Amino acid sequence: MLLYKSRRRRNTTLRKPAISSEDSKLREQLKRIEDRTYKTYRARQSASTRLSQRARAWNWAVVSLSTATTVAAIGMLTKPDMYGPNSGTLMVCLSVLVLVATLSTTNMDYPGRSRDMFLNYRKIQRLSVEIEETRNNEGPLKSEWVKEISNRYQVILDETENHTEGDYLRHFSESLKKTDPYFSDSKSLHWKRRRKTSIDTAITLLPYGTLVLPISLLGPLVASLLE
């Protein structure tokens, strides 16, 4: 008769390390930093797009104004009174206007600012991903590392200009209902978001309003060529 020895099966399941109160606090702090980095990344992404749109708008405005005034000046060589008895004075004023628009656009440096904002939000995005991966790790956290992450976030924030309130409200208007008592009323939040975003949009579309001037200049020129 064979005797079989009973063997106890060893429990191969790995127990998760118990999370201490200190580690729990660090994870909560890390979660708050992660939320801030994500919101900043999305807001500055919106700011980069806004600045890029303004760069294109002002470039088109300057190009159209310069082309129209040059063509109108050539047309005045054959018909000096094309735009009335003070056509010469009008052309001088328009030339000064084009110069001011060119210098203003150069001074605002929308393309450079958009590029800086793009590089900045990409850094914040990478930092947010790093925080997320670390927070999902089951290993214990170190307070020194959490502090280093917070300092890195602050350094990245200082590398470029800040986004506008409208940039933030485009993505996170709903979160303000929970964090800001002033916006507990959805109507207040709705009107604030609409006002801020409308201001940003109006400033972005403003250069396209200058296209009325080139059209008005080319009208008499086309009419004179058809005579």
Coordinates of C-alpha atoms in Angstrom, one line a residue:
M1 CA 0.0 0.0 0.0
L2 CA 1.4 3.3 -1.1
L3 CA 1.4 6.1 1.3
Y4 CA 1.1 9.6 -0.1
K5 CA 2.3 12.5 1.9
S6 CA 0.1 15.4 1.8
R7 CA 1.8 18.5 0.8
R8 CA 0.5 21.9 1.4
R9 CA 0.4 24.1 -1.5
R10 CA 2.4 27.2 -1.1
N11 CA 0.6 30.4 -1.7
T12 CA 2.4 32.0 -4.7
T13 CA 0.2 35.1 -4.8
L14 CA 2.2 38.1 -4.1
R15 CA 0.7 40.3 -1.5
K16 CA 0.6 44.0 -2.2
P17 CA 2.7 46.0 0.2
A18 CA 0.6 47.9 2.7
I19 CA 0.4 51.6 1.9
S20 CA 1.4 53.7 4.9
S21 CA -0.2 56.9 5.8
E22 CA 2.8 58.9 4.7
D23 CA 2.8 57.2 1.3
S24 CA -1.0 57.8 1.0
K25 CA -0.4 61.5 1.6
L26 CA 2.4 61.6 -1.0
R27 CA 0.1 59.9 -3.6
E28 CA -2.6 62.5 -2.9
Q29 CA -0.2 65.3 -3.3
L30 CA 1.1 63.7 -6.5
K31 CA -2.4 63.4 -7.8
R32 CA -3.0 67.1 -7.3
I33 CA 0.2 67.9 -9.1
E34 CA -0.9 65.6 -11.9
D35 CA -4.2 67.4 -12.2
R36 CA -2.5 70.8 -12.3
T37 CA 0.0 69.8 -15.0
Y38 CA -2.7 68.3 -17.2
K39 CA -4.9 71.4 -16.9
T40 CA -1.9 73.7 -17.6
Y41 CA -0.9 71.5 -20.6
R42 CA -4.4 71.8 -22.2
A43 CA -4.7 75.5 -21.5
R44 CA -1.3 76.3 -23.0
Q45 CA -2.0 74.1 -25.9
S46 CA -5.0 76.3 -26.5
A47 CA -2.8 79.4 -26.1
S48 CA -0.3 78.1 -28.7
T49 CA -3.1 77.6 -31.2
R50 CA -4.5 81.1 -30.5
L51 CA -1.1 82.8 -31.0
S52 CA -0.6 80.8 -34.2
Q53 CA -3.9 81.9 -35.5
R54 CA -3.1 85.6 -34.7
A55 CA 0.3 85.2 -36.5
R56 CA -1.4 84.0 -39.7
A57 CA -4.1 86.7 -39.5
W58 CA -1.6 89.6 -39.1
N59 CA 0.6 88.2 -41.8
W60 CA -2.3 88.1 -44.3
A61 CA -3.3 91.6 -43.2
V62 CA 0.2 93.1 -43.8
V63 CA 0.6 91.3 -47.1
S64 CA -2.8 92.4 -48.4
L65 CA -2.3 96.0 -47.3
S66 CA 1.2 96.2 -48.8
T67 CA 0.1 94.7 -52.1
A68 CA -3.0 96.9 -52.4
T69 CA -1.1 100.2 -51.6
T70 CA 1.6 99.3 -54.1
V71 CA -0.8 98.5 -56.9
A72 CA -2.8 101.6 -56.1
A73 CA 0.3 103.8 -56.2
I74 CA 1.2 102.3 -59.7
G75 CA -2.4 103.1 -60.9
M76 CA -2.0 106.7 -59.8
L77 CA 0.9 107.1 -62.2
T78 CA -1.6 107.1 -65.0
K79 CA -4.6 108.6 -63.2
P80 CA -3.4 110.9 -60.3
D81 CA -6.9 111.7 -59.1
M82 CA -8.1 108.2 -59.0
Y83 CA -9.0 108.5 -55.3
G84 CA -10.0 112.1 -55.3
P85 CA -8.1 115.4 -55.3
N86 CA -6.1 114.3 -52.2
S87 CA -5.0 110.9 -53.6
G88 CA -1.3 111.7 -52.9
T89 CA -1.9 112.5 -49.3
L90 CA -4.1 109.3 -49.0
M91 CA -1.3 107.1 -50.3
V92 CA 1.2 108.6 -47.9
C93 CA -1.1 108.0 -44.9
L94 CA -1.8 104.4 -46.1
S95 CA 2.0 103.8 -46.4
V96 CA 2.5 105.0 -42.9
L97 CA -0.4 102.7 -41.8
V98 CA 1.3 99.7 -43.4
L99 CA 4.6 100.6 -41.8
V100 CA 2.9 100.8 -38.3
A101 CA 1.1 97.5 -38.9
T102 CA 4.4 95.8 -39.9
L103 CA 6.3 97.1 -36.9
S104 CA 3.5 96.2 -34.6
T105 CA 3.3 92.7 -35.9
T106 CA 7.1 92.3 -35.6
N107 CA 7.0 93.6 -32.0
M108 CA 4.2 91.3 -31.0
D109 CA 6.2 88.3 -32.3
Y110 CA 3.2 86.0 -32.5
P111 CA 5.1 83.2 -34.4
G112 CA 7.9 83.1 -31.8
R113 CA 5.5 83.2 -28.9
S114 CA 3.4 80.4 -30.4
R115 CA 6.5 78.3 -30.8
D116 CA 7.6 78.9 -27.3
M117 CA 4.2 78.0 -26.0
F118 CA 4.2 74.8 -28.0
L119 CA 7.6 73.7 -26.6
N120 CA 6.4 74.6 -23.1
Y121 CA 3.2 72.7 -23.2
R122 CA 5.0 69.6 -24.6
K123 CA 7.3 69.7 -21.6
I124 CA 4.4 69.9 -19.2
Q125 CA 2.7 67.1 -21.1
R126 CA 5.7 64.8 -20.7
L127 CA 5.9 65.7 -17.0
S128 CA 2.2 64.9 -16.6
V129 CA 2.8 61.5 -18.2
E130 CA 5.8 60.8 -16.0
I131 CA 3.7 61.6 -12.9
E132 CA 0.9 59.4 -14.0
E133 CA 3.2 56.4 -14.6
T134 CA 4.9 56.9 -11.3
R135 CA 1.6 57.3 -9.4
N136 CA 0.3 54.0 -10.9
N137 CA 3.4 52.2 -9.7
E138 CA 2.8 50.1 -6.5
G139 CA 6.2 50.9 -5.1
P140 CA 6.6 53.4 -2.2
L141 CA 7.0 57.0 -3.0
K142 CA 9.7 59.3 -1.7
S143 CA 9.0 62.7 -0.5
E144 CA 12.2 64.0 -2.2
W145 CA 11.0 62.9 -5.6
V146 CA 7.5 64.4 -5.1
K147 CA 9.2 67.7 -4.1
E148 CA 11.5 67.5 -7.2
I149 CA 8.5 67.0 -9.5
S150 CA 6.8 70.0 -8.0
N151 CA 9.9 72.2 -8.4
R152 CA 10.3 71.0 -12.0
Y153 CA 6.7 72.0 -12.7
Q154 CA 7.3 75.5 -11.3
V155 CA 10.4 75.9 -13.4
I156 CA 8.6 74.9 -16.6
L157 CA 5.8 77.4 -15.8
D158 CA 8.4 80.3 -15.6
E159 CA 9.9 79.4 -19.0
T160 CA 7.2 81.2 -21.0
E161 CA 4.3 83.6 -20.7
N162 CA 1.1 82.5 -19.0
H163 CA -2.0 81.5 -20.8
T164 CA -5.1 83.6 -20.7
E165 CA -8.2 82.8 -18.6
G166 CA -10.1 82.3 -21.9
D167 CA -7.6 79.5 -22.8
Y168 CA -8.3 77.8 -19.6
L169 CA -12.1 78.1 -19.7
R170 CA -12.2 76.6 -23.2
H171 CA -11.4 73.2 -21.7
F172 CA -12.1 73.3 -17.9
S173 CA -15.1 75.5 -17.3
E174 CA -17.0 72.7 -15.7
S175 CA -14.3 72.0 -13.1
L176 CA -14.6 75.5 -11.7
K177 CA -18.1 74.6 -10.4
K178 CA -16.4 72.3 -7.9
T179 CA -13.4 74.4 -7.0
D180 CA -14.7 77.9 -7.1
P181 CA -17.8 78.8 -5.1
Y182 CA -18.3 81.9 -7.3
F183 CA -19.1 79.6 -10.2
S184 CA -21.5 77.3 -8.4
D185 CA -24.2 78.9 -10.6
S186 CA -23.9 77.5 -14.1
K187 CA -25.2 80.8 -15.6
S188 CA -22.3 82.8 -14.1
L189 CA -19.8 80.3 -15.4
H190 CA -21.5 80.2 -18.8
W191 CA -21.4 84.0 -19.3
K192 CA -17.8 84.3 -18.0
R193 CA -16.6 81.6 -20.3
R194 CA -18.5 83.2 -23.2
R195 CA -17.1 86.7 -22.5
K196 CA -13.5 85.6 -22.1
T197 CA -13.5 83.4 -25.2
S198 CA -15.3 86.0 -27.2
I199 CA -12.7 88.6 -26.3
D200 CA -9.9 86.3 -27.4
T201 CA -11.7 85.4 -30.7
A202 CA -12.4 89.1 -31.5
I203 CA -8.7 90.0 -31.0
T204 CA -7.7 87.1 -33.3
L205 CA -10.2 88.1 -36.0
L206 CA -9.4 91.8 -35.8
P207 CA -6.7 91.8 -38.5
Y208 CA -9.1 90.3 -41.1
G209 CA -11.2 93.5 -40.7
T210 CA -8.3 95.4 -42.4
L211 CA -9.0 93.5 -45.6
V212 CA -11.8 96.1 -46.2
L213 CA -9.2 98.7 -47.0
P214 CA -7.4 96.8 -49.8
I215 CA -10.8 95.9 -51.4
S216 CA -11.8 99.6 -51.3
L217 CA -8.5 100.6 -53.0
L218 CA -8.7 98.0 -55.7
G219 CA -12.3 99.0 -56.6
P220 CA -11.5 102.4 -58.3
L221 CA -8.3 100.9 -59.8
V222 CA -10.3 98.1 -61.6
A223 CA -12.9 100.7 -62.7
S224 CA -10.3 102.9 -64.2
L225 CA -8.8 99.9 -66.2
L226 CA -12.2 99.1 -67.6
E227 CA -12.9 102.6 -68.9

